[in-house]
């Protein structure tokens, strides 16, 4: 079996999606049924994949997305696919729609690569594939449909973009993978998709998704980022649903009660960061809140291991990579009781309502200062990790491939 595996060009700036992608790649590389994996990506990603390049199963194919002609072809492809969906609703003539689809695929630079490489299945571990409706089955991963729950968090442009692309992905892909049951239920609810088209394949939570096995020591971290021990850690891009504002207000209360605690945040600084920065300045917390942006994997691992508590106050999450990492490293962690997080944590004692500041404050104080709470928390993480290690993660993905090829 030859698997085409797409790695999105945004790499680590996409946050959890990139680390999820690496986690899946590690699993399917181990599978005996897989003879070869052809990674289709762009040059920006190459440096991130050095660990894998010596594997004989793996071949790397780059598409230069900065090339003007390729940009035009991809844009034209997107317009034609969008047009074909509209056309299908207005003029439901099969031959005409097939003509538009075939022409759009001929101009798509990904089509030629996929067909030339004798690929069995094209696995796209992000929401949108660069190509659909070709002779090879296309599998996408639908991570979330957050815009249906928090439309106010998206601009009109973002909502239109997500609505069109989600519709194309769900309608035109051959199969959809989700990590959790609630995402499958959302797809069925909002898009009226047959449940047989969707497989729930949990990502490999029991193993690290990071490429690096190295970690920065405390001396290096404290010098580079001017940090002191005893900090809270929240690794998350500054999207509105990540709920940084509430966490910062809680930190203010914590410090007003005489607790000398800092907050360290990592992850991509989106446009919404200016709103967060404004609140930090308003509350006079500039010396207590450290937004480090995207850090190297070895720095991030070091930040986890040297933190006093990981806090995840998110309002919505398909699945939380930081929660798994904290649990794996044995770092006390408290999190929101939303979507899949209760299933992961497995114990409500270590959770809170992300809209209730007092509840968050209580959990943070317990996580910092109650030694028995901290011990129970770490033991809970060990127990959950042992449970997760029993799962055969690759099997679900392989079964999905086989189902499409049968």
mmCIF file of C-alpha atoms in Angstrom:
data_model
loop_
_atom_site.group_PDB
_atom_site.id
_atom_site.type_symbol
_atom_site.label_atom_id
_atom_site.label_comp_id
_atom_site.label_asym_id
_atom_site.label_seq_id
_atom_site.Cartn_x
_atom_site.Cartn_y
_atom_site.Cartn_z
ATOM 1 C CA UNK A 1 0.000 0.000 0.000
ATOM 2 C CA UNK A 2 1.413 3.404 -1.023
ATOM 3 C CA UNK A 3 0.071 6.340 0.976
ATOM 4 C CA UNK A 4 0.140 9.909 -0.235
ATOM 5 C CA UNK A 5 0.419 12.067 2.889
ATOM 6 C CA UNK A 6 -0.176 15.801 2.735
ATOM 7 C CA UNK A 7 1.591 18.120 5.165
ATOM 8 C CA UNK A 8 0.239 21.636 5.112
ATOM 9 C CA UNK A 9 2.719 24.412 4.328
ATOM 10 C CA UNK A 10 1.857 26.461 7.437
ATOM 11 C CA UNK A 11 3.792 23.908 9.557
ATOM 12 C CA UNK A 12 4.190 24.626 13.236
ATOM 13 C CA UNK A 13 2.453 28.043 13.040
ATOM 14 C CA UNK A 14 -0.775 26.065 12.715
ATOM 15 C CA UNK A 15 -0.247 24.893 16.294
ATOM 16 C CA UNK A 16 -1.876 21.601 17.209
ATOM 17 C CA UNK A 17 -2.735 20.665 13.624
ATOM 18 C CA UNK A 18 0.932 20.329 12.688
ATOM 19 C CA UNK A 19 1.777 18.262 15.775
ATOM 20 C CA UNK A 20 -1.302 16.096 15.114
ATOM 21 C CA UNK A 21 -0.015 15.534 11.575
ATOM 22 C CA UNK A 22 3.377 14.411 12.862
ATOM 23 C CA UNK A 23 1.726 12.087 15.383
ATOM 24 C CA UNK A 24 -0.251 10.355 12.616
ATOM 25 C CA UNK A 25 2.806 10.110 10.366
ATOM 26 C CA UNK A 26 4.784 8.382 13.125
ATOM 27 C CA UNK A 27 2.040 5.784 13.547
ATOM 28 C CA UNK A 28 1.488 4.865 9.906
ATOM 29 C CA UNK A 29 5.248 4.662 9.311
ATOM 30 C CA UNK A 30 5.300 1.717 11.750
ATOM 31 C CA UNK A 31 2.558 -0.199 9.918
ATOM 32 C CA UNK A 32 3.722 -3.290 7.996
ATOM 33 C CA UNK A 33 0.832 -2.923 5.556
ATOM 34 C CA UNK A 34 2.236 0.412 4.376
ATOM 35 C CA UNK A 35 4.982 -0.076 1.785
ATOM 36 C CA UNK A 36 5.693 3.568 1.139
ATOM 37 C CA UNK A 37 4.607 7.027 2.262
ATOM 38 C CA UNK A 38 4.989 9.873 -0.186
ATOM 39 C CA UNK A 39 4.875 13.164 1.693
ATOM 40 C CA UNK A 40 3.540 15.958 -0.453
ATOM 41 C CA UNK A 41 4.384 19.325 1.009
ATOM 42 C CA UNK A 42 6.331 22.531 0.341
ATOM 43 C CA UNK A 43 9.906 23.625 1.006
ATOM 44 C CA UNK A 44 8.923 25.531 4.147
ATOM 45 C CA UNK A 45 8.257 22.197 5.857
ATOM 46 C CA UNK A 46 11.443 20.338 4.878
ATOM 47 C CA UNK A 47 13.523 21.380 7.884
ATOM 48 C CA UNK A 48 10.782 20.179 10.235
ATOM 49 C CA UNK A 49 10.985 16.660 8.751
ATOM 50 C CA UNK A 50 14.707 15.942 9.090
ATOM 51 C CA UNK A 51 14.074 13.132 11.584
ATOM 52 C CA UNK A 52 12.111 11.143 8.988
ATOM 53 C CA UNK A 53 14.240 11.601 5.881
ATOM 54 C CA UNK A 54 16.471 8.583 6.587
ATOM 55 C CA UNK A 55 13.465 6.222 6.652
ATOM 56 C CA UNK A 56 13.470 4.077 3.507
ATOM 57 C CA UNK A 57 9.663 4.013 3.486
ATOM 58 C CA UNK A 58 9.463 7.743 3.025
ATOM 59 C CA UNK A 59 9.741 9.943 -0.044
ATOM 60 C CA UNK A 60 9.452 13.730 -0.022
ATOM 61 C CA UNK A 61 7.851 15.648 -2.893
ATOM 62 C CA UNK A 62 7.782 19.444 -2.798
ATOM 63 C CA UNK A 63 5.386 21.776 -4.540
ATOM 64 C CA UNK A 64 6.596 25.350 -4.806
ATOM 65 C CA UNK A 65 3.527 27.250 -3.644
ATOM 66 C CA UNK A 66 5.363 30.573 -4.020
ATOM 67 C CA UNK A 67 5.631 30.080 -7.798
ATOM 68 C CA UNK A 68 3.276 32.517 -9.543
ATOM 69 C CA UNK A 69 1.959 29.984 -12.063
ATOM 70 C CA UNK A 70 1.224 27.412 -9.350
ATOM 71 C CA UNK A 71 -0.533 30.095 -7.289
ATOM 72 C CA UNK A 72 -2.742 30.970 -10.252
ATOM 73 C CA UNK A 73 -3.518 27.302 -10.946
ATOM 74 C CA UNK A 74 -4.486 26.629 -7.321
ATOM 75 C CA UNK A 75 -6.648 29.745 -7.173
ATOM 76 C CA UNK A 76 -8.333 28.813 -10.456
ATOM 77 C CA UNK A 77 -8.907 25.293 -9.121
ATOM 78 C CA UNK A 78 -10.608 26.633 -5.998
ATOM 79 C CA UNK A 79 -12.863 28.909 -8.069
ATOM 80 C CA UNK A 80 -13.823 26.078 -10.420
ATOM 81 C CA UNK A 81 -14.629 23.683 -7.571
ATOM 82 C CA UNK A 82 -16.771 26.352 -5.904
ATOM 83 C CA UNK A 83 -18.461 27.023 -9.245
ATOM 84 C CA UNK A 84 -19.138 23.303 -9.759
ATOM 85 C CA UNK A 85 -20.995 23.108 -6.429
ATOM 86 C CA UNK A 86 -23.171 26.087 -7.343
ATOM 87 C CA UNK A 87 -23.676 24.689 -10.839
ATOM 88 C CA UNK A 88 -24.750 21.342 -9.442
ATOM 89 C CA UNK A 89 -27.537 23.009 -7.470
ATOM 90 C CA UNK A 90 -28.726 25.238 -10.315
ATOM 91 C CA UNK A 91 -28.222 22.867 -13.263
ATOM 92 C CA UNK A 92 -28.030 19.263 -12.056
ATOM 93 C CA UNK A 93 -26.575 17.930 -15.323
ATOM 94 C CA UNK A 94 -24.083 15.193 -14.538
ATOM 95 C CA UNK A 95 -22.050 15.524 -17.758
ATOM 96 C CA UNK A 96 -21.611 19.277 -17.373
ATOM 97 C CA UNK A 97 -20.526 18.959 -13.747
ATOM 98 C CA UNK A 98 -18.071 16.193 -14.596
ATOM 99 C CA UNK A 99 -16.567 18.356 -17.342
ATOM 100 C CA UNK A 100 -15.964 21.224 -14.905
ATOM 101 C CA UNK A 101 -14.501 18.846 -12.303
ATOM 102 C CA UNK A 102 -12.194 17.116 -14.794
ATOM 103 C CA UNK A 103 -10.920 20.426 -16.148
ATOM 104 C CA UNK A 104 -10.276 21.788 -12.648
ATOM 105 C CA UNK A 105 -8.252 18.690 -11.763
ATOM 106 C CA UNK A 106 -6.193 18.924 -14.951
ATOM 107 C CA UNK A 107 -4.950 22.381 -13.964
ATOM 108 C CA UNK A 108 -4.274 21.384 -10.345
ATOM 109 C CA UNK A 109 -0.513 20.704 -9.865
ATOM 110 C CA UNK A 110 -1.227 18.125 -7.143
ATOM 111 C CA UNK A 111 -3.208 15.861 -9.494
ATOM 112 C CA UNK A 112 -0.262 15.018 -11.735
ATOM 113 C CA UNK A 113 2.001 14.146 -8.785
ATOM 114 C CA UNK A 114 -0.574 11.894 -7.147
ATOM 115 C CA UNK A 115 -1.373 9.982 -10.324
ATOM 116 C CA UNK A 116 2.273 9.578 -11.380
ATOM 117 C CA UNK A 117 3.333 8.095 -8.035
ATOM 118 C CA UNK A 118 0.896 5.151 -8.145
ATOM 119 C CA UNK A 119 -0.547 6.223 -4.785
ATOM 120 C CA UNK A 120 -3.258 4.034 -3.228
ATOM 121 C CA UNK A 121 -4.839 6.619 -0.910
ATOM 122 C CA UNK A 122 -4.293 10.344 -0.374
ATOM 123 C CA UNK A 123 -4.432 11.113 3.368
ATOM 124 C CA UNK A 124 -4.911 14.794 4.227
ATOM 125 C CA UNK A 125 -4.725 15.274 8.028
ATOM 126 C CA UNK A 126 -6.125 18.809 7.824
ATOM 127 C CA UNK A 127 -9.619 20.091 7.062
ATOM 128 C CA UNK A 128 -9.032 21.021 3.428
ATOM 129 C CA UNK A 129 -7.399 18.918 0.736
ATOM 130 C CA UNK A 130 -5.512 20.630 -2.096
ATOM 131 C CA UNK A 131 -7.363 18.341 -4.551
ATOM 132 C CA UNK A 132 -10.613 16.327 -4.718
ATOM 133 C CA UNK A 133 -12.533 13.958 -6.997
ATOM 134 C CA UNK A 134 -9.535 12.264 -8.581
ATOM 135 C CA UNK A 135 -9.027 8.557 -9.296
ATOM 136 C CA UNK A 136 -7.369 8.136 -5.872
ATOM 137 C CA UNK A 137 -9.511 8.157 -2.699
ATOM 138 C CA UNK A 138 -9.058 11.390 -0.741
ATOM 139 C CA UNK A 139 -9.349 11.268 3.064
ATOM 140 C CA UNK A 140 -9.513 14.480 5.087
ATOM 141 C CA UNK A 141 -9.491 15.104 8.828
ATOM 142 C CA UNK A 142 -12.246 17.453 9.971
ATOM 143 C CA UNK A 143 -10.944 18.981 13.197
ATOM 144 C CA UNK A 144 -13.875 21.160 14.194
ATOM 145 C CA UNK A 145 -16.903 23.174 13.132
ATOM 146 C CA UNK A 146 -16.391 25.836 15.754
ATOM 147 C CA UNK A 147 -18.015 28.607 13.707
ATOM 148 C CA UNK A 148 -21.430 27.052 14.326
ATOM 149 C CA UNK A 149 -20.990 27.461 18.082
ATOM 150 C CA UNK A 150 -19.058 30.726 18.288
ATOM 151 C CA UNK A 151 -19.871 32.659 15.095
ATOM 152 C CA UNK A 152 -19.004 35.908 16.883
ATOM 153 C CA UNK A 153 -15.355 34.796 17.000
ATOM 154 C CA UNK A 154 -15.059 34.956 13.211
ATOM 155 C CA UNK A 155 -15.053 37.850 10.766
ATOM 156 C CA UNK A 156 -17.478 37.774 7.833
ATOM 157 C CA UNK A 157 -14.557 36.887 5.552
ATOM 158 C CA UNK A 158 -13.499 33.990 7.816
ATOM 159 C CA UNK A 159 -17.050 32.668 8.054
ATOM 160 C CA UNK A 160 -17.451 32.700 4.270
ATOM 161 C CA UNK A 161 -14.063 31.022 3.826
ATOM 162 C CA UNK A 162 -14.857 28.277 6.339
ATOM 163 C CA UNK A 163 -18.384 27.739 5.027
ATOM 164 C CA UNK A 164 -17.211 27.279 1.425
ATOM 165 C CA UNK A 165 -14.142 25.173 2.223
ATOM 166 C CA UNK A 166 -15.911 22.965 4.757
ATOM 167 C CA UNK A 167 -18.691 22.354 2.257
ATOM 168 C CA UNK A 168 -16.201 21.410 -0.476
ATOM 169 C CA UNK A 169 -14.188 19.176 1.868
ATOM 170 C CA UNK A 170 -17.175 17.317 3.283
ATOM 171 C CA UNK A 171 -18.982 16.972 -0.040
ATOM 172 C CA UNK A 172 -16.024 16.091 -2.288
ATOM 173 C CA UNK A 173 -13.732 14.002 -0.069
ATOM 174 C CA UNK A 174 -14.145 10.226 -0.243
ATOM 175 C CA UNK A 175 -13.939 9.805 3.504
ATOM 176 C CA UNK A 176 -13.689 11.936 6.641
ATOM 177 C CA UNK A 177 -11.661 11.174 9.752
ATOM 178 C CA UNK A 178 -12.415 12.858 13.074
ATOM 179 C CA UNK A 179 -10.674 12.470 16.414
ATOM 180 C CA UNK A 180 -13.757 12.585 18.617
ATOM 181 C CA UNK A 181 -17.412 11.625 18.579
ATOM 182 C CA UNK A 182 -18.664 15.198 19.050
ATOM 183 C CA UNK A 183 -17.023 16.287 15.770
ATOM 184 C CA UNK A 184 -18.697 13.421 13.890
ATOM 185 C CA UNK A 185 -22.048 14.394 15.389
ATOM 186 C CA UNK A 186 -21.527 18.007 14.280
ATOM 187 C CA UNK A 187 -20.772 16.982 10.683
ATOM 188 C CA UNK A 188 -23.884 14.820 10.525
ATOM 189 C CA UNK A 189 -25.976 17.561 12.162
ATOM 190 C CA UNK A 190 -24.844 20.516 10.060
ATOM 191 C CA UNK A 191 -24.114 18.796 6.721
ATOM 192 C CA UNK A 192 -26.501 15.841 6.734
ATOM 193 C CA UNK A 193 -23.695 13.412 5.883
ATOM 194 C CA UNK A 194 -24.125 9.638 6.018
ATOM 195 C CA UNK A 195 -22.423 8.363 9.170
ATOM 196 C CA UNK A 196 -20.631 5.651 7.142
ATOM 197 C CA UNK A 197 -18.544 8.368 5.510
ATOM 198 C CA UNK A 198 -17.023 9.376 8.864
ATOM 199 C CA UNK A 199 -14.567 7.372 10.988
ATOM 200 C CA UNK A 200 -13.550 8.250 14.540
ATOM 201 C CA UNK A 201 -9.794 7.657 14.723
ATOM 202 C CA UNK A 202 -8.237 8.952 17.945
ATOM 203 C CA UNK A 203 -4.779 10.419 17.412
ATOM 204 C CA UNK A 204 -1.852 8.672 19.137
ATOM 205 C CA UNK A 205 -2.098 10.379 22.500
ATOM 206 C CA UNK A 206 0.186 8.003 24.378
ATOM 207 C CA UNK A 207 3.309 9.057 22.476
ATOM 208 C CA UNK A 208 4.904 12.457 22.026
ATOM 209 C CA UNK A 209 3.863 14.321 18.896
ATOM 210 C CA UNK A 210 7.027 16.388 18.961
ATOM 211 C CA UNK A 211 9.759 15.779 16.402
ATOM 212 C CA UNK A 212 12.507 16.723 18.846
ATOM 213 C CA UNK A 213 13.663 14.479 21.674
ATOM 214 C CA UNK A 214 15.784 17.269 23.136
ATOM 215 C CA UNK A 215 14.717 19.774 25.749
ATOM 216 C CA UNK A 216 16.080 23.104 26.910
ATOM 217 C CA UNK A 217 17.345 23.231 30.478
ATOM 218 C CA UNK A 218 16.113 25.718 33.031
ATOM 219 C CA UNK A 219 19.216 27.927 32.894
ATOM 220 C CA UNK A 220 18.856 28.330 29.136
ATOM 221 C CA UNK A 221 15.114 29.033 29.380
ATOM 222 C CA UNK A 222 15.419 31.520 32.231
ATOM 223 C CA UNK A 223 18.164 33.435 30.421
ATOM 224 C CA UNK A 224 16.503 33.446 27.011
ATOM 225 C CA UNK A 225 13.018 34.365 28.202
ATOM 226 C CA UNK A 226 13.751 36.104 31.545
ATOM 227 C CA UNK A 227 11.555 33.724 33.531
ATOM 228 C CA UNK A 228 11.333 32.751 37.186
ATOM 229 C CA UNK A 229 10.220 29.391 38.543
ATOM 230 C CA UNK A 230 6.632 28.971 39.685
ATOM 231 C CA UNK A 231 4.894 30.039 36.465
ATOM 232 C CA UNK A 232 1.634 28.928 34.901
ATOM 233 C CA UNK A 233 1.909 27.674 31.322
ATOM 234 C CA UNK A 234 -0.694 27.954 28.568
ATOM 235 C CA UNK A 235 0.544 26.817 25.122
ATOM 236 C CA UNK A 236 -2.045 28.051 22.604
ATOM 237 C CA UNK A 237 -2.272 30.349 19.603
ATOM 238 C CA UNK A 238 -4.043 33.585 20.456
ATOM 239 C CA UNK A 239 -7.391 32.750 18.894
ATOM 240 C CA UNK A 240 -10.358 34.245 20.697
ATOM 241 C CA UNK A 241 -11.817 30.866 21.697
ATOM 242 C CA UNK A 242 -8.610 30.022 23.564
ATOM 243 C CA UNK A 243 -9.927 32.345 26.285
ATOM 244 C CA UNK A 244 -6.682 34.125 27.180
ATOM 245 C CA UNK A 245 -8.582 37.186 28.424
ATOM 246 C CA UNK A 246 -10.356 35.271 31.178
ATOM 247 C CA UNK A 247 -7.106 33.620 32.260
ATOM 248 C CA UNK A 248 -5.335 36.982 32.458
ATOM 249 C CA UNK A 249 -8.133 38.441 34.593
ATOM 250 C CA UNK A 250 -7.876 35.409 36.889
ATOM 251 C CA UNK A 251 -4.107 35.953 37.131
ATOM 252 C CA UNK A 252 -4.763 39.543 38.237
ATOM 253 C CA UNK A 253 -6.997 38.279 41.079
ATOM 254 C CA UNK A 254 -4.412 35.670 42.030
ATOM 255 C CA UNK A 255 -1.675 38.284 42.309
ATOM 256 C CA UNK A 256 -3.934 40.684 44.223
ATOM 257 C CA UNK A 257 -4.276 37.934 46.829
ATOM 258 C CA UNK A 258 -0.519 38.066 47.397
ATOM 259 C CA UNK A 259 0.582 35.243 45.080
ATOM 260 C CA UNK A 260 3.713 36.065 43.084
ATOM 261 C CA UNK A 261 2.783 34.017 40.018
ATOM 262 C CA UNK A 262 3.559 34.656 36.353
ATOM 263 C CA UNK A 263 1.832 33.365 33.230
ATOM 264 C CA UNK A 264 3.823 32.070 30.272
ATOM 265 C CA UNK A 265 2.020 31.642 26.940
ATOM 266 C CA UNK A 266 3.415 30.162 23.746
ATOM 267 C CA UNK A 267 1.961 29.804 20.258
ATOM 268 C CA UNK A 268 1.221 31.836 17.171
ATOM 269 C CA UNK A 269 0.324 35.473 17.842
ATOM 270 C CA UNK A 270 -2.774 36.063 15.736
ATOM 271 C CA UNK A 271 -4.399 39.423 15.019
ATOM 272 C CA UNK A 272 -6.405 38.992 18.220
ATOM 273 C CA UNK A 273 -3.192 39.301 20.241
ATOM 274 C CA UNK A 274 -3.503 43.102 20.185
ATOM 275 C CA UNK A 275 -6.740 42.769 22.209
ATOM 276 C CA UNK A 276 -4.933 40.528 24.695
ATOM 277 C CA UNK A 277 -1.971 42.905 24.882
ATOM 278 C CA UNK A 278 -4.317 45.810 25.565
ATOM 279 C CA UNK A 279 -5.826 43.985 28.564
ATOM 280 C CA UNK A 280 -2.363 43.091 29.908
ATOM 281 C CA UNK A 281 -1.403 46.775 29.859
ATOM 282 C CA UNK A 282 -4.743 47.856 31.331
ATOM 283 C CA UNK A 283 -4.296 45.468 34.285
ATOM 284 C CA UNK A 284 -0.637 46.458 34.712
ATOM 285 C CA UNK A 285 0.534 42.870 34.162
ATOM 286 C CA UNK A 286 3.284 43.462 31.594
ATOM 287 C CA UNK A 287 5.950 42.017 33.913
ATOM 288 C CA UNK A 288 3.797 39.048 34.950
ATOM 289 C CA UNK A 289 2.542 37.813 31.564
ATOM 290 C CA UNK A 290 5.035 36.527 29.003
ATOM 291 C CA UNK A 291 3.854 35.830 25.441
ATOM 292 C CA UNK A 292 6.790 34.068 23.818
ATOM 293 C CA UNK A 293 5.192 33.407 20.427
ATOM 294 C CA UNK A 294 6.174 30.255 18.544
ATOM 295 C CA UNK A 295 9.104 28.617 20.317
ATOM 296 C CA UNK A 296 11.266 25.678 19.270
ATOM 297 C CA UNK A 297 10.134 22.207 20.285
ATOM 298 C CA UNK A 298 13.041 21.775 22.687
ATOM 299 C CA UNK A 299 12.141 25.069 24.363
ATOM 300 C CA UNK A 300 8.477 24.084 24.561
ATOM 301 C CA UNK A 301 9.293 20.725 26.154
ATOM 302 C CA UNK A 302 11.532 22.526 28.635
ATOM 303 C CA UNK A 303 8.789 25.041 29.412
ATOM 304 C CA UNK A 304 6.364 22.208 30.138
ATOM 305 C CA UNK A 305 8.757 20.394 32.437
ATOM 306 C CA UNK A 306 9.730 23.508 34.395
ATOM 307 C CA UNK A 307 6.217 24.880 34.844
ATOM 308 C CA UNK A 308 4.346 24.626 38.145
ATOM 309 C CA UNK A 309 0.965 24.142 36.497
ATOM 310 C CA UNK A 310 -0.442 23.911 32.974
ATOM 311 C CA UNK A 311 -3.782 25.711 32.602
ATOM 312 C CA UNK A 312 -6.097 25.189 29.606
ATOM 313 C CA UNK A 313 -9.115 27.560 29.806
ATOM 314 C CA UNK A 314 -10.283 27.042 26.206
ATOM 315 C CA UNK A 315 -13.941 27.579 25.288
ATOM 316 C CA UNK A 316 -13.912 25.065 22.436
ATOM 317 C CA UNK A 317 -11.461 22.374 21.389
ATOM 318 C CA UNK A 318 -11.629 19.383 19.092
ATOM 319 C CA UNK A 319 -8.850 17.846 21.165
ATOM 320 C CA UNK A 320 -6.178 19.458 23.312
ATOM 321 C CA UNK A 321 -2.564 18.656 22.492
ATOM 322 C CA UNK A 322 -1.277 20.653 25.504
ATOM 323 C CA UNK A 323 -3.476 18.580 27.821
ATOM 324 C CA UNK A 324 -1.924 15.337 26.563
ATOM 325 C CA UNK A 325 1.599 16.747 26.708
ATOM 326 C CA UNK A 326 1.179 17.954 30.308
ATOM 327 C CA UNK A 327 -0.272 14.586 31.335
ATOM 328 C CA UNK A 328 2.502 12.724 29.543
ATOM 329 C CA UNK A 329 5.249 14.758 31.239
ATOM 330 C CA UNK A 330 3.638 14.386 34.659
ATOM 331 C CA UNK A 331 3.028 18.123 35.100
ATOM 332 C CA UNK A 332 -0.055 19.115 37.132
ATOM 333 C CA UNK A 333 -2.743 20.338 34.726
ATOM 334 C CA UNK A 334 -6.242 21.800 35.033
ATOM 335 C CA UNK A 335 -8.563 22.415 32.110
ATOM 336 C CA UNK A 336 -12.003 23.417 30.843
ATOM 337 C CA UNK A 337 -14.842 20.917 30.953
ATOM 338 C CA UNK A 338 -15.774 21.383 27.288
ATOM 339 C CA UNK A 339 -16.039 19.128 24.195
ATOM 340 C CA UNK A 340 -13.530 16.238 24.403
ATOM 341 C CA UNK A 341 -11.492 17.460 27.380
ATOM 342 C CA UNK A 342 -13.559 15.703 30.109
ATOM 343 C CA UNK A 343 -13.106 12.416 28.224
ATOM 344 C CA UNK A 344 -9.355 12.988 28.142
ATOM 345 C CA UNK A 345 -8.919 14.157 31.725
ATOM 346 C CA UNK A 346 -11.250 11.502 33.097
ATOM 347 C CA UNK A 347 -11.753 13.291 36.436
ATOM 348 C CA UNK A 348 -13.920 16.369 37.052
ATOM 349 C CA UNK A 349 -11.865 17.283 40.141
ATOM 350 C CA UNK A 350 -9.265 18.801 37.831
ATOM 351 C CA UNK A 351 -11.656 20.718 35.588
ATOM 352 C CA UNK A 352 -13.536 24.016 35.607
ATOM 353 C CA UNK A 353 -16.196 26.014 33.792
ATOM 354 C CA UNK A 354 -14.187 28.288 31.442
ATOM 355 C CA UNK A 355 -16.776 31.055 31.858
ATOM 356 C CA UNK A 356 -16.518 31.039 35.663
ATOM 357 C CA UNK A 357 -13.492 33.044 36.848
ATOM 358 C CA UNK A 358 -13.883 32.025 40.484
ATOM 359 C CA UNK A 359 -13.905 28.350 39.543
ATOM 360 C CA UNK A 360 -10.768 28.788 37.445
ATOM 361 C CA UNK A 361 -9.094 30.678 40.292
ATOM 362 C CA UNK A 362 -9.922 27.892 42.760
ATOM 363 C CA UNK A 363 -8.505 25.184 40.472
ATOM 364 C CA UNK A 364 -5.327 27.173 39.833
ATOM 365 C CA UNK A 365 -4.734 27.733 43.553
ATOM 366 C CA UNK A 366 -5.279 24.031 44.208
ATOM 367 C CA UNK A 367 -2.940 23.152 41.346
ATOM 368 C CA UNK A 368 -0.236 25.456 42.698
ATOM 369 C CA UNK A 369 -0.471 25.120 46.462
ATOM 370 C CA UNK A 370 -2.402 21.989 47.475
ATOM 371 C CA UNK A 371 0.189 19.194 47.494
ATOM 372 C CA UNK A 372 -2.377 16.410 47.831
ATOM 373 C CA UNK A 373 -4.345 17.840 44.900
ATOM 374 C CA UNK A 374 -1.149 17.954 42.838
ATOM 375 C CA UNK A 375 -0.295 14.341 43.695
ATOM 376 C CA UNK A 376 -3.796 13.143 42.764
ATOM 377 C CA UNK A 377 -3.590 15.134 39.552
ATOM 378 C CA UNK A 378 -0.283 13.602 38.460
ATOM 379 C CA UNK A 379 -1.485 10.108 39.403
ATOM 380 C CA UNK A 380 -4.633 10.664 37.355
ATOM 381 C CA UNK A 381 -2.442 11.589 34.383
ATOM 382 C CA UNK A 382 -0.340 8.438 34.784
ATOM 383 C CA UNK A 383 -3.468 6.295 34.910
ATOM 384 C CA UNK A 384 -4.939 7.960 31.828
ATOM 385 C CA UNK A 385 -1.698 7.553 29.887
ATOM 386 C CA UNK A 386 -1.624 3.839 30.729
ATOM 387 C CA UNK A 387 -5.178 3.501 29.418
ATOM 388 C CA UNK A 388 -4.283 5.331 26.210
ATOM 389 C CA UNK A 389 -1.198 3.170 25.623
ATOM 390 C CA UNK A 390 -3.478 0.148 25.192
ATOM 391 C CA UNK A 391 -5.002 1.594 22.017
ATOM 392 C CA UNK A 392 -3.799 0.536 18.574
ATOM 393 C CA UNK A 393 -3.947 3.954 16.934
ATOM 394 C CA UNK A 394 -2.600 2.962 13.529
ATOM 395 C CA UNK A 395 -5.250 0.250 13.129
ATOM 396 C CA UNK A 396 -8.119 2.697 12.697
ATOM 397 C CA UNK A 397 -6.317 4.634 9.963
ATOM 398 C CA UNK A 398 -5.301 1.420 8.184
ATOM 399 C CA UNK A 399 -8.861 0.092 8.342
ATOM 400 C CA UNK A 400 -10.077 3.322 6.771
ATOM 401 C CA UNK A 401 -7.557 2.957 3.929
ATOM 402 C CA UNK A 402 -8.592 -0.669 3.353
ATOM 403 C CA UNK A 403 -12.284 0.224 3.412
ATOM 404 C CA UNK A 404 -11.783 2.715 0.590
ATOM 405 C CA UNK A 405 -9.678 0.300 -1.453
ATOM 406 C CA UNK A 406 -12.012 -2.684 -1.133
#
